[in-house]
Amino acid sequence: MEGLKLITAIKSKTIINVGEAAIGGDEIAIMAGPCAVESREQLFTTAFALKELGVKILRGGAYKPRTSPYSFSGLGEAGLELLQEVSRATGMAIITEVMDPNEVGVVAEYADILQIGSRNMQNFPLLQAVGKLNKPVVLKRGLAATIAEWLFAAEYILAGGNGQVILCERGIRTFETYTRNTVDLSAVPIVKSLTNLPVIVDPSHATGLKELVAPVSKGAVAMGADGLLIEVHSQPEEALCDGEQSLTPAEFAKLKAELSPICLAVGRKL
Ligand code: PEP
Ligand code: MN
């Protein structure tokens, strides 16, 4: 990246305000919720449990990028409507994925933060489309993207005029197969030293295993992450997507309690 005059490299700190949260500020931003919006009941039960636990940003996919075309691929606009309804009922802000440049308009009507998934990190028309918005975007690191490629992808959004980019490390593909991906926590301080953007970590997709979500979350905060994106489902065993890496609300509550002293130790709040 050396020598390149990138907007991504401007060093003044970016704090992104969404609902009651300030991402990149003193407080660690927690975005939690199910992988996919499956039904009204599933979404509301999970959201209200998380609201009780102090979560300010709810995640949930309405458009799901699935490896197999035969897997559940989300409820589409009906899912967005449920997200809006639950947001009104709880006061939580919403983050949800957008996969298609033609759907950016509709997703932006419902979402407070748009997510660009790992598989779309280099979907340049999609990056350009969200670059025209005045809304925060979480840009996940590609499955096999270098840090430089990831930052150039962020640059596409910034160059379009949208400075509200949040970078999300979600594990990369390596020879290791025990975990779903290999989490690159060293990317957190590297990217924070190279950019002004908030950096969050997704321990759920990074590991694929619920028992690793807490240790990776703790490591991420200790290494300077500004937030965490965590999959939580009211009944993970019934989940239509990513149940094996989803925490129950009770497991999430335990993680939050364990995270608190680590946040304090690195001068952050939870
Ligand atoms: C997700 O957050 O639901 C998701 C599909 O993540 P990723 O793009 O990191 O695989
Ligand atoms: Mn998922």
XYZ file of N, CA and C and ligand atoms in Angstrom:
821
model
N 0.841 -1.200 0.000
C 0.000 0.000 0.000
C 0.876 1.250 0.000
N 2.152 1.045 0.333
C 3.088 2.166 0.479
C 3.103 3.084 -0.745
N 3.095 4.372 -0.478
C 3.236 5.312 -1.588
C 1.936 5.629 -2.298
N 0.887 4.865 -2.022
C -0.382 5.127 -2.710
C -1.173 6.180 -1.941
N -1.745 7.091 -2.657
C -2.532 8.162 -2.019
C -3.999 7.715 -1.976
N -4.325 6.924 -1.000
C -5.685 6.394 -0.924
C -6.505 7.126 0.130
N -7.800 7.260 -0.134
C -8.682 7.883 0.860
C -8.698 6.998 2.116
N -8.631 5.689 1.870
C -8.616 4.723 2.971
C -7.500 5.018 3.969
N -6.424 5.642 3.485
C -5.238 5.831 4.325
C -5.257 7.140 5.120
N -6.304 7.955 4.950
C -6.366 9.200 5.735
C -6.488 8.805 7.207
N -5.672 9.415 8.059
C -5.566 8.886 9.421
C -6.550 9.455 10.452
N -7.309 10.511 10.092
C -8.221 11.024 11.119
C -9.294 9.969 11.378
N -9.593 9.790 12.657
C -10.449 8.685 13.076
C -11.902 8.856 12.594
N -12.460 7.793 12.049
C -13.860 7.832 11.633
C -14.723 7.182 12.711
N -15.712 7.910 13.179
C -16.686 7.310 14.099
C -18.019 7.309 13.368
N -18.652 6.152 13.297
C -19.886 6.017 12.531
C -21.060 5.856 13.497
N -21.956 6.809 13.463
C -23.108 6.763 14.370
C -24.273 6.052 13.699
N -24.776 5.045 14.385
C -25.929 4.290 13.876
C -26.867 4.053 15.052
N -28.083 4.573 14.964
C -29.023 4.416 16.080
C -28.354 4.876 17.365
N -28.325 3.993 18.365
C -27.727 4.357 19.658
C -26.245 4.006 19.722
N -25.691 3.491 18.647
C -24.290 3.037 18.679
C -23.366 4.025 17.960
N -22.110 4.047 18.406
C -21.079 4.841 17.728
C -19.932 3.882 17.425
N -19.805 3.489 16.166
C -18.826 2.465 15.803
C -17.474 3.130 15.545
N -16.460 2.657 16.285
C -15.146 3.301 16.186
C -14.897 4.241 17.364
N -15.870 4.374 18.242
C -15.705 5.200 19.443
C -15.161 4.358 20.602
N -15.369 4.828 21.834
C -14.829 4.104 23.000
C -15.530 2.769 23.229
N -16.813 2.753 22.867
C -17.580 1.548 23.165
C -17.400 0.504 22.068
N -17.229 -0.747 22.469
C -17.149 -1.845 21.497
C -18.557 -2.044 20.908
N -18.648 -1.981 19.588
C -19.960 -2.103 18.933
C -20.293 -3.580 18.735
N -21.422 -3.974 19.264
C -21.842 -5.366 19.084
C -23.013 -5.409 18.110
N -22.842 -6.198 17.054
C -23.926 -6.454 16.108
C -24.215 -7.949 16.256
N -25.435 -8.286 16.625
C -25.729 -9.695 16.870
C -27.105 -10.041 16.350
N -27.287 -11.333 16.029
C -28.578 -11.790 15.536
C -28.380 -13.021 14.680
N -29.476 -13.518 14.129
C -29.371 -14.758 13.362
C -28.668 -14.566 12.026
N -28.158 -15.663 11.499
C -27.562 -15.638 10.163
C -28.620 -15.121 9.195
N -29.778 -15.764 9.205
C -30.844 -15.399 8.272
C -32.134 -15.080 9.022
N -32.911 -14.180 8.446
C -34.281 -13.976 8.916
C -35.072 -15.162 8.397
N -35.635 -15.953 9.325
C -36.338 -17.173 8.904
C -37.847 -17.021 9.041
N -38.266 -16.378 10.113
C -39.704 -16.205 10.357
C -39.862 -15.060 11.350
N -41.105 -14.577 11.459
C -41.401 -13.496 12.388
C -41.058 -13.924 13.819
N -41.517 -15.122 14.150
C -41.329 -15.653 15.503
C -39.839 -15.781 15.853
N -39.069 -16.393 14.933
C -37.624 -16.565 15.175
C -36.931 -15.218 15.337
N -37.271 -14.269 14.463
C -36.587 -12.972 14.498
C -36.957 -12.191 15.756
N -38.248 -12.154 16.066
C -38.683 -11.364 17.230
C -38.158 -11.955 18.534
N -38.208 -13.293 18.667
C -37.727 -13.914 19.906
C -36.247 -13.601 20.104
N -35.475 -13.755 19.040
C -34.031 -13.522 19.149
C -33.757 -12.039 19.415
N -34.450 -11.167 18.677
C -34.187 -9.731 18.805
C -34.529 -9.214 20.205
N -35.675 -9.631 20.733
C -36.038 -9.140 22.063
C -35.074 -9.653 23.133
N -34.604 -10.893 22.977
C -33.618 -11.423 23.940
C -32.333 -10.596 23.871
N -31.918 -10.233 22.659
C -30.676 -9.462 22.504
C -30.850 -8.027 22.994
N -32.015 -7.476 22.772
C -32.295 -6.119 23.249
C -32.141 -6.064 24.773
N -32.688 -7.084 25.443
C -32.576 -7.196 26.906
C -31.119 -7.231 27.347
N -30.264 -7.785 26.481
C -28.838 -7.930 26.810
C -28.027 -6.723 26.352
N -28.716 -5.674 25.951
C -28.018 -4.413 25.643
C -27.500 -4.282 24.217
N -27.899 -5.201 23.334
C -27.423 -5.112 21.945
C -28.177 -3.988 21.216
N -27.421 -3.135 20.525
C -28.028 -1.976 19.854
C -28.178 -2.184 18.354
N -27.444 -3.157 17.803
C -27.515 -3.391 16.346
C -27.843 -4.867 16.101
N -28.938 -5.085 15.373
C -29.401 -6.449 15.088
C -28.970 -6.864 13.683
N -28.378 -8.063 13.573
C -28.055 -8.576 12.248
C -29.102 -9.605 11.825
N -29.222 -9.821 10.507
C -30.128 -10.844 9.994
C -30.147 -10.715 8.480
N -29.903 -11.835 7.800
C -29.836 -11.789 6.343
C -31.196 -12.052 5.709
N -31.568 -11.216 4.747
C -32.788 -11.437 3.960
C -32.407 -11.989 2.585
N -31.245 -11.623 2.128
C -30.686 -12.151 0.869
C -29.422 -12.900 1.267
N -29.435 -14.225 1.150
C -28.320 -15.026 1.644
C -27.489 -15.619 0.511
N -26.191 -15.379 0.523
C -25.312 -16.017 -0.460
C -25.017 -17.440 -0.002
N -25.599 -18.443 -0.614
C -25.410 -19.823 -0.172
C -24.551 -20.592 -1.166
N -23.685 -21.428 -0.641
C -22.787 -22.201 -1.492
C -23.595 -23.098 -2.431
N -24.633 -23.734 -1.895
C -25.478 -24.581 -2.735
C -26.739 -23.817 -3.148
N -27.111 -23.929 -4.419
C -28.340 -23.241 -4.851
C -29.597 -23.848 -4.240
N -29.466 -25.018 -3.587
C -30.641 -25.685 -3.009
C -30.837 -25.335 -1.536
N -29.897 -24.565 -0.952
C -30.048 -24.169 0.457
C -30.987 -22.977 0.574
N -31.524 -22.791 1.769
C -32.406 -21.639 2.053
C -31.657 -20.345 1.741
N -32.244 -19.519 0.882
C -31.494 -18.334 0.451
C -32.129 -17.024 0.915
N -32.948 -17.133 1.944
C -33.481 -15.912 2.545
C -34.871 -15.571 2.071
N -35.533 -14.678 2.817
C -36.924 -14.317 2.520
C -37.028 -13.120 1.591
N -35.889 -12.540 1.201
C -35.930 -11.379 0.304
C -36.626 -10.192 0.952
N -37.441 -9.488 0.177
C -38.051 -8.259 0.694
C -38.959 -8.518 1.904
N -39.585 -9.693 1.942
C -40.415 -10.012 3.118
C -39.537 -10.039 4.380
N -38.298 -10.491 4.230
C -37.346 -10.489 5.348
C -36.971 -9.069 5.754
N -36.823 -8.208 4.766
C -36.503 -6.801 5.068
C -37.642 -6.149 5.842
N -38.879 -6.507 5.465
C -40.037 -5.935 6.159
C -40.071 -6.386 7.623
N -39.731 -7.660 7.847
C -39.696 -8.151 9.231
C -38.608 -7.434 10.026
N -37.481 -7.183 9.381
C -36.389 -6.467 10.064
C -36.834 -5.059 10.455
N -37.550 -4.414 9.549
C -38.016 -3.059 9.844
C -39.019 -3.069 11.007
N -39.878 -4.083 10.980
C -40.883 -4.197 12.038
C -40.221 -4.418 13.403
N -39.235 -5.289 13.426
C -38.586 -5.586 14.709
C -37.735 -4.389 15.153
N -37.210 -3.651 14.209
C -36.438 -2.462 14.554
C -37.346 -1.422 15.211
N -38.543 -1.264 14.655
C -39.500 -0.304 15.245
C -39.930 -0.753 16.638
N -40.076 -2.062 16.805
C -40.540 -2.574 18.094
C -39.457 -2.515 19.171
N -38.200 -2.664 18.786
C -37.120 -2.735 19.788
C -36.265 -1.478 19.852
N -36.287 -0.679 18.795
C -35.383 0.482 18.733
C -33.981 0.105 18.284
N -33.776 -1.171 17.922
C -32.432 -1.576 17.468
C -32.219 -1.156 16.012
N -30.960 -0.834 15.684
C -30.607 -0.563 14.291
C -30.412 -1.911 13.581
N -30.505 -1.890 12.262
C -30.457 -3.130 11.483
C -29.260 -3.164 10.547
N -28.541 -4.296 10.551
C -27.540 -4.550 9.506
C -27.976 -5.778 8.725
N -27.959 -5.665 7.400
C -28.340 -6.803 6.558
C -27.559 -6.767 5.253
N -27.404 -7.948 4.662
C -26.542 -8.064 3.476
C -27.267 -7.668 2.188
N -26.515 -7.049 1.278
C -27.005 -6.794 -0.075
C -26.060 -7.504 -1.044
N -26.642 -8.222 -2.008
C -25.816 -9.037 -2.908
C -25.781 -8.520 -4.336
N -26.756 -7.678 -4.688
C -26.935 -7.317 -6.088
C -27.014 -5.793 -6.208
N -26.269 -5.211 -7.127
C -26.329 -3.749 -7.274
C -27.762 -3.252 -7.497
N -28.594 -4.071 -8.159
C -29.981 -3.656 -8.420
C -30.847 -3.664 -7.160
N -30.356 -4.311 -6.104
C -31.139 -4.372 -4.857
C -30.652 -3.379 -3.800
N -29.620 -2.611 -4.135
C -29.071 -1.666 -3.152
C -30.142 -0.672 -2.707
N -30.949 -0.189 -3.658
C -31.990 0.796 -3.330
C -32.982 0.239 -2.317
N -33.477 -0.943 -2.578
C -34.507 -1.495 -1.689
C -33.901 -1.846 -0.323
N -32.710 -2.413 -0.313
C -32.093 -2.779 0.979
C -31.813 -1.505 1.794
N -31.376 -0.461 1.115
C -31.059 0.788 1.827
C -32.305 1.444 2.428
N -33.477 1.145 1.846
C -34.714 1.697 2.416
C -34.999 1.116 3.796
N -34.593 -0.131 3.992
C -34.917 -0.818 5.240
C -33.761 -0.860 6.243
N -32.533 -0.894 5.746
C -31.385 -1.169 6.626
C -30.731 0.114 7.117
N -30.135 0.032 8.304
C -29.320 1.144 8.809
C -27.867 0.973 8.380
N -27.440 -0.299 8.245
C -26.090 -0.599 7.756
C -26.232 -1.672 6.683
N -25.572 -1.488 5.543
C -25.585 -2.524 4.508
C -24.319 -3.363 4.644
N -24.470 -4.654 4.496
C -23.321 -5.562 4.577
C -22.964 -6.064 3.182
N -21.669 -5.944 2.857
C -21.172 -6.583 1.636
C -20.469 -7.846 2.119
N -20.955 -8.993 1.670
C -20.429 -10.265 2.146
C -19.079 -10.589 1.527
N -18.449 -11.559 2.162
C -17.120 -11.984 1.750
C -17.049 -12.349 0.263
N -18.096 -13.053 -0.193
C -18.099 -13.507 -1.590
C -18.246 -12.363 -2.585
N -18.677 -11.221 -2.099
C -18.884 -10.065 -2.979
C -17.880 -8.943 -2.762
N -16.801 -9.248 -2.031
C -15.861 -8.154 -1.721
C -15.299 -7.497 -2.970
N -15.174 -8.265 -4.041
C -14.679 -7.663 -5.283
C -15.759 -7.601 -6.367
N -17.012 -7.478 -5.938
C -18.098 -7.225 -6.896
C -18.105 -5.708 -7.105
N -17.327 -5.268 -8.076
C -17.077 -3.824 -8.211
C -18.341 -3.007 -8.487
N -19.269 -3.480 -9.346
C -20.507 -2.700 -9.510
C -21.287 -2.552 -8.189
N -21.242 -3.597 -7.356
C -21.919 -3.525 -6.053
C -21.220 -2.504 -5.141
N -19.893 -2.534 -5.143
C -19.135 -1.566 -4.325
C -19.436 -0.138 -4.791
N -19.493 0.037 -6.106
C -19.785 1.379 -6.634
C -21.202 1.813 -6.257
N -22.128 0.864 -6.277
C -23.521 1.211 -5.938
C -23.632 1.644 -4.470
N -22.987 0.930 -3.550
C -23.086 1.360 -2.136
C -22.227 2.597 -1.878
N -21.273 2.849 -2.761
C -20.451 4.059 -2.658
C -21.245 5.325 -2.889
N -22.406 5.177 -3.514
C -23.243 6.359 -3.782
C -24.203 6.651 -2.628
N -24.263 5.738 -1.656
C -25.216 5.927 -0.554
C -24.644 6.837 0.519
N -25.552 7.339 1.338
C -25.117 8.043 2.537
C -25.517 7.181 3.740
N -25.027 5.953 3.741
C -25.342 4.985 4.805
C -24.113 4.158 5.087
N -23.926 3.728 6.346
C -22.763 2.888 6.648
C -22.790 1.551 5.906
N -21.595 1.081 5.587
C -21.428 -0.200 4.895
C -20.401 -1.032 5.664
N -20.756 -2.262 5.992
C -19.760 -3.200 6.529
C -19.197 -3.969 5.338
N -17.901 -3.875 5.153
C -17.248 -4.578 4.047
C -16.458 -5.751 4.613
N -16.968 -6.951 4.349
C -16.275 -8.141 4.838
C -15.063 -8.454 3.969
N -14.040 -8.994 4.611
C -12.853 -9.402 3.856
C -13.180 -10.612 3.001
N -12.735 -10.619 1.755
C -12.982 -11.755 0.863
C -12.375 -13.041 1.397
N -12.946 -14.171 0.994
C -12.502 -15.497 1.445
C -11.006 -15.699 1.266
N -10.481 -15.133 0.198
C -9.057 -15.321 -0.111
C -8.425 -13.997 -0.512
N -8.842 -12.943 0.187
C -8.339 -11.606 -0.176
C -7.174 -11.208 0.716
N -6.170 -10.607 0.107
C -5.084 -10.023 0.896
C -5.605 -8.728 1.533
N -4.832 -8.230 2.484
C -5.217 -6.967 3.129
C -5.264 -5.850 2.086
N -4.314 -5.852 1.174
C -4.285 -4.791 0.153
C -5.531 -4.856 -0.731
N -5.921 -6.074 -1.136
C -7.130 -6.203 -1.977
C -8.377 -5.718 -1.234
N -8.417 -6.045 0.057
C -9.554 -5.642 0.900
C -9.625 -4.108 0.973
N -8.493 -3.486 1.195
C -8.490 -2.017 1.301
C -8.791 -1.351 -0.043
N -8.347 -1.952 -1.130
C -8.720 -1.385 -2.438
C -10.233 -1.503 -2.660
N -10.820 -2.587 -2.181
C -12.284 -2.736 -2.292
C -12.968 -1.626 -1.490
N -12.442 -1.347 -0.283
C -12.990 -0.246 0.533
C -12.838 1.072 -0.212
N -11.723 1.191 -0.899
C -11.443 2.421 -1.638
C -12.520 2.692 -2.707
N -13.026 1.624 -3.325
C -14.112 1.790 -4.311
C -15.303 2.515 -3.686
N -15.636 2.133 -2.439
C -16.804 2.733 -1.774
C -16.483 4.177 -1.403
N -15.304 4.381 -0.841
C -14.909 5.731 -0.433
C -14.800 6.663 -1.639
N -14.266 6.142 -2.727
C -14.075 6.974 -3.927
C -15.410 7.424 -4.500
N -16.478 6.668 -4.227
C -17.813 7.056 -4.685
C -18.417 8.158 -3.832
N -17.773 8.460 -2.712
C -18.261 9.548 -1.860
C -18.832 9.071 -0.529
N -18.900 7.761 -0.331
C -19.411 7.244 0.948
C -18.234 6.906 1.866
N -18.028 7.727 2.881
C -16.897 7.530 3.801
C -17.223 6.629 4.973
N -18.471 6.135 5.034
C -18.879 5.365 6.227
C -18.662 3.870 6.020
N -17.398 3.482 5.940
C -17.068 2.072 5.720
C -16.513 1.471 7.012
N -17.012 0.300 7.343
C -16.541 -0.466 8.500
C -15.955 -1.754 7.935
N -14.713 -2.037 8.261
C -14.062 -3.243 7.726
C -14.310 -4.414 8.671
N -14.609 -5.581 8.107
C -14.888 -6.751 8.952
C -14.003 -7.932 8.566
N -13.140 -8.327 9.508
C -12.322 -9.533 9.330
C -13.198 -10.733 9.694
N -13.320 -11.690 8.772
C -14.208 -12.840 9.013
C -13.531 -14.163 8.687
N -12.192 -14.134 8.752
C -11.464 -15.370 8.491
C -11.179 -15.527 7.012
N -10.071 -16.168 6.724
C -9.668 -16.396 5.335
C -9.452 -17.889 5.101
N -9.467 -18.282 3.864
C -9.310 -19.679 3.504
C -7.837 -20.060 3.551
N -7.514 -21.095 4.324
C -6.131 -21.603 4.348
C -6.176 -23.123 4.211
N -5.024 -23.780 4.381
C -5.001 -25.249 4.309
C -5.668 -25.888 5.513
N -5.900 -25.126 6.585
C -6.486 -25.674 7.811
C -7.980 -25.929 7.620
N -8.426 -27.129 7.954
C -9.849 -27.426 7.760
C -10.608 -27.659 9.074
N -9.878 -27.637 10.209
C -10.563 -27.869 11.481
C -11.612 -26.793 11.716
N -11.220 -25.559 11.399
C -12.149 -24.439 11.501
C -12.664 -24.098 10.097
N -13.811 -23.424 10.048
C -14.414 -23.083 8.745
C -13.479 -22.170 7.941
N -12.878 -21.215 8.656
C -11.879 -20.320 8.065
C -10.763 -20.157 9.086
N -9.705 -19.490 8.708
C -8.628 -19.207 9.658
C -8.702 -17.724 9.987
N -8.913 -17.429 11.266
C -9.103 -16.016 11.608
C -7.748 -15.295 11.644
N -7.690 -14.201 10.929
C -6.448 -13.440 10.841
C -6.552 -12.225 11.764
N -6.306 -12.462 13.059
C -6.450 -11.346 14.002
C -5.357 -10.305 13.827
N -4.230 -10.708 13.245
C -3.182 -9.693 13.040
C -3.629 -8.648 12.030
N -4.632 -8.987 11.208
C -5.163 -7.996 10.265
C -5.750 -6.788 11.003
N -6.222 -7.009 12.236
C -6.878 -5.903 12.954
C -5.896 -4.752 13.208
N -4.784 -4.993 13.923
C -3.864 -3.861 14.113
C -3.215 -3.389 12.814
N -3.030 -4.277 11.854
C -2.432 -3.844 10.577
C -3.367 -2.850 9.894
N -4.627 -3.249 9.745
C -5.575 -2.399 9.035
C -5.831 -1.103 9.814
N -5.823 -1.202 11.137
C -6.020 0.023 11.924
C -4.841 0.979 11.762
N -3.661 0.412 11.517
C -2.504 1.296 11.312
C -2.507 1.899 9.904
N -3.184 1.251 8.968
C -3.170 1.721 7.576
C -4.347 2.625 7.224
N -5.422 2.548 8.007
C -6.634 3.299 7.625
C -7.226 4.060 8.812
N -8.216 4.860 8.483
C -8.965 5.609 9.505
C -10.282 4.919 9.839
N -10.506 3.753 9.274
C -11.838 3.149 9.347
C -11.999 2.236 10.558
N -13.193 2.136 11.097
C -13.420 1.157 12.165
C -13.241 -0.273 11.636
N -12.737 -1.135 12.503
C -12.505 -2.530 12.120
C -13.228 -3.426 13.115
N -14.043 -4.329 12.591
C -14.733 -5.271 13.465
C -14.344 -6.698 13.069
N -14.676 -7.648 13.949
C -14.361 -9.054 13.670
C -15.640 -9.877 13.787
N -15.800 -10.833 12.883
C -16.925 -11.765 12.898
C -16.375 -13.134 13.318
N -16.475 -13.449 14.619
C -15.902 -14.713 15.111
C -16.736 -15.919 14.699
N -17.964 -15.694 14.258
C -18.859 -16.805 13.901
C -18.435 -17.418 12.574
N -18.357 -16.587 11.515
C -17.930 -17.112 10.216
C -16.432 -17.411 10.211
N -15.680 -16.720 11.041
C -14.232 -16.932 11.088
C -13.880 -18.337 11.558
N -14.742 -18.893 12.428
C -14.404 -20.197 13.007
C -15.391 -21.297 12.607
N -16.652 -20.933 12.450
C -17.678 -21.925 12.127
C -18.084 -22.789 13.313
N -17.504 -22.515 14.488
C -17.753 -23.363 15.658
C -18.131 -22.499 16.857
N -19.304 -22.781 17.430
C -19.783 -21.896 18.496
C -18.829 -21.818 19.692
N -18.111 -22.942 19.977
C -17.224 -22.902 21.144
C -16.010 -21.999 20.941
N -15.753 -21.609 19.711
C -14.616 -20.718 19.451
C -15.021 -19.239 19.370
N -16.330 -18.991 19.416
C -16.795 -17.602 19.263
C -16.320 -16.731 20.439
N -16.401 -17.266 21.658
C -15.979 -16.446 22.815
C -14.467 -16.187 22.804
N -13.624 -17.223 22.674
C -12.179 -16.910 22.686
C -11.739 -15.981 21.565
N -12.302 -16.144 20.387
C -11.904 -15.261 19.271
C -12.418 -13.831 19.524
N -13.602 -13.713 20.097
C -14.119 -12.370 20.417
C -13.188 -11.670 21.401
N -12.739 -12.413 22.402
C -11.851 -11.811 23.413
C -10.530 -11.393 22.779
N -9.998 -12.272 21.935
C -8.738 -11.950 21.260
C -8.886 -10.726 20.368
N -10.014 -10.649 19.682
C -10.248 -9.530 18.754
C -10.269 -8.201 19.508
N -10.979 -8.177 20.616
C -11.055 -6.929 21.403
C -9.672 -6.590 21.961
N -8.972 -7.609 22.439
C -7.624 -7.366 22.986
C -6.691 -6.815 21.910
N -6.930 -7.187 20.658
C -6.060 -6.727 19.570
C -6.551 -5.445 18.911
N -7.564 -4.833 19.492
C -7.941 -3.487 19.029
C -9.175 -3.393 18.162
N -9.908 -4.493 18.002
C -11.129 -4.413 17.181
C -12.107 -3.409 17.793
N -12.848 -2.740 16.923
C -13.833 -1.753 17.364
C -15.210 -2.373 17.590
N -15.359 -3.628 17.183
C -16.662 -4.235 17.350
C -16.653 -5.689 16.941
N -17.803 -6.336 17.140
C -17.945 -7.763 16.836
C -19.284 -7.989 16.140
N -19.276 -8.898 15.174
C -20.501 -9.295 14.475
C -20.711 -10.769 14.817
N -21.755 -11.044 15.591
C -21.890 -12.385 16.180
C -23.244 -12.997 15.830
N -23.222 -14.265 15.406
C -24.493 -14.930 15.115
C -25.119 -15.499 16.395
N -26.367 -15.086 16.622
C -27.121 -15.557 17.788
C -28.505 -15.970 17.285
N -28.952 -17.118 17.733
C -30.255 -17.661 17.295
C -30.977 -18.194 18.524
N -32.289 -17.947 18.595
C -33.037 -18.407 19.780
C -33.020 -19.933 19.886
N -32.935 -20.627 18.743
C -32.858 -22.101 18.751
C -31.868 -22.555 17.676
N -30.574 -22.495 17.978
C -29.570 -22.793 16.936
C -29.764 -24.158 16.270
N -30.267 -25.138 17.038
C -30.423 -26.484 16.464
C -31.499 -26.530 15.376
N -32.357 -25.529 15.352
C -33.423 -25.453 14.338
C -33.065 -24.494 13.192
N -31.907 -23.848 13.282
C -31.578 -22.782 12.317
C -31.514 -23.303 10.886
N -31.964 -22.491 9.952
C -31.924 -22.872 8.530
C -30.558 -22.570 7.927
N -29.717 -21.899 8.702
C -28.416 -21.483 8.185
C -27.464 -21.245 9.358
N -26.299 -21.883 9.327
C -25.216 -21.600 10.282
C -25.547 -21.843 11.760
N -26.406 -22.840 12.034
C -26.749 -23.153 13.423
C -25.544 -23.586 14.258
N -24.604 -24.302 13.619
C -23.463 -24.848 14.376
C -22.506 -23.772 14.894
N -22.621 -22.576 14.339
C -21.755 -21.482 14.819
C -22.544 -20.406 15.569
N -23.851 -20.661 15.754
C -24.690 -19.647 16.403
C -24.782 -19.874 17.903
N -24.704 -18.795 18.663
C -24.861 -18.870 20.113
C -26.346 -18.741 20.459
N -26.738 -19.309 21.598
C -28.063 -19.000 22.136
C -27.942 -17.635 22.834
N -29.078 -16.965 23.091
C -28.985 -15.711 23.850
C -28.263 -15.905 25.192
N -28.471 -17.052 25.857
C -27.805 -17.277 27.151
C -26.283 -17.384 26.970
N -25.866 -18.063 25.915
C -24.415 -18.156 25.651
C -23.834 -16.786 25.301
N -24.632 -16.005 24.590
C -24.184 -14.644 24.257
C -24.043 -13.806 25.534
N -24.976 -13.967 26.454
C -24.920 -13.208 27.723
C -23.637 -13.551 28.482
N -23.281 -14.828 28.471
C -22.064 -15.280 29.164
C -20.829 -14.659 28.499
N -20.832 -14.677 27.169
C -19.704 -14.088 26.428
C -19.571 -12.606 26.775
N -20.698 -11.910 26.825
C -20.640 -10.472 27.101
C -20.039 -10.215 28.484
N -20.428 -11.029 29.442
C -19.896 -10.857 30.804
C -18.384 -11.104 30.814
N -17.941 -12.098 30.055
C -16.504 -12.413 30.022
C -15.694 -11.364 29.259
N -16.366 -10.704 28.336
C -15.694 -9.716 27.484
C -15.439 -8.404 28.225
N -16.308 -8.133 29.166
C -16.285 -6.853 29.846
C -14.909 -6.482 30.436
N -14.267 -7.379 31.226
C -12.962 -7.003 31.790
C -11.879 -6.818 30.719
N -12.031 -7.519 29.590
C -11.036 -7.356 28.517
C -11.191 -5.979 27.876
N -12.435 -5.562 27.694
C -12.687 -4.210 27.154
C -12.055 -3.177 28.081
N -12.293 -3.321 29.376
C -11.733 -2.356 30.339
C -10.210 -2.330 30.274
N -9.626 -3.520 30.137
C -8.160 -3.617 30.110
C -7.551 -2.892 28.920
N -8.293 -2.788 27.815
C -7.759 -2.093 26.641
C -8.386 -0.701 26.479
N -8.971 -0.217 27.569
C -9.472 1.163 27.569
C -10.756 1.359 26.789
N -11.538 0.291 26.647
C -12.808 0.414 25.911
C -13.962 0.106 26.859
N -15.133 0.477 26.402
C -16.349 0.163 27.169
C -17.147 -0.896 26.413
N -18.077 -1.539 27.114
C -18.932 -2.516 26.438
C -20.375 -2.143 26.680
C -23.050 -13.576 6.894
O -22.616 -12.685 7.656
O -24.172 -14.069 7.016
C -22.184 -14.107 5.813
C -22.693 -14.758 4.772
O -20.890 -13.888 6.028
P -19.624 -14.008 5.050
O -19.916 -13.118 3.892
O -18.514 -13.510 5.931
O -19.465 -15.448 4.688
Mn -24.031 -16.973 8.555
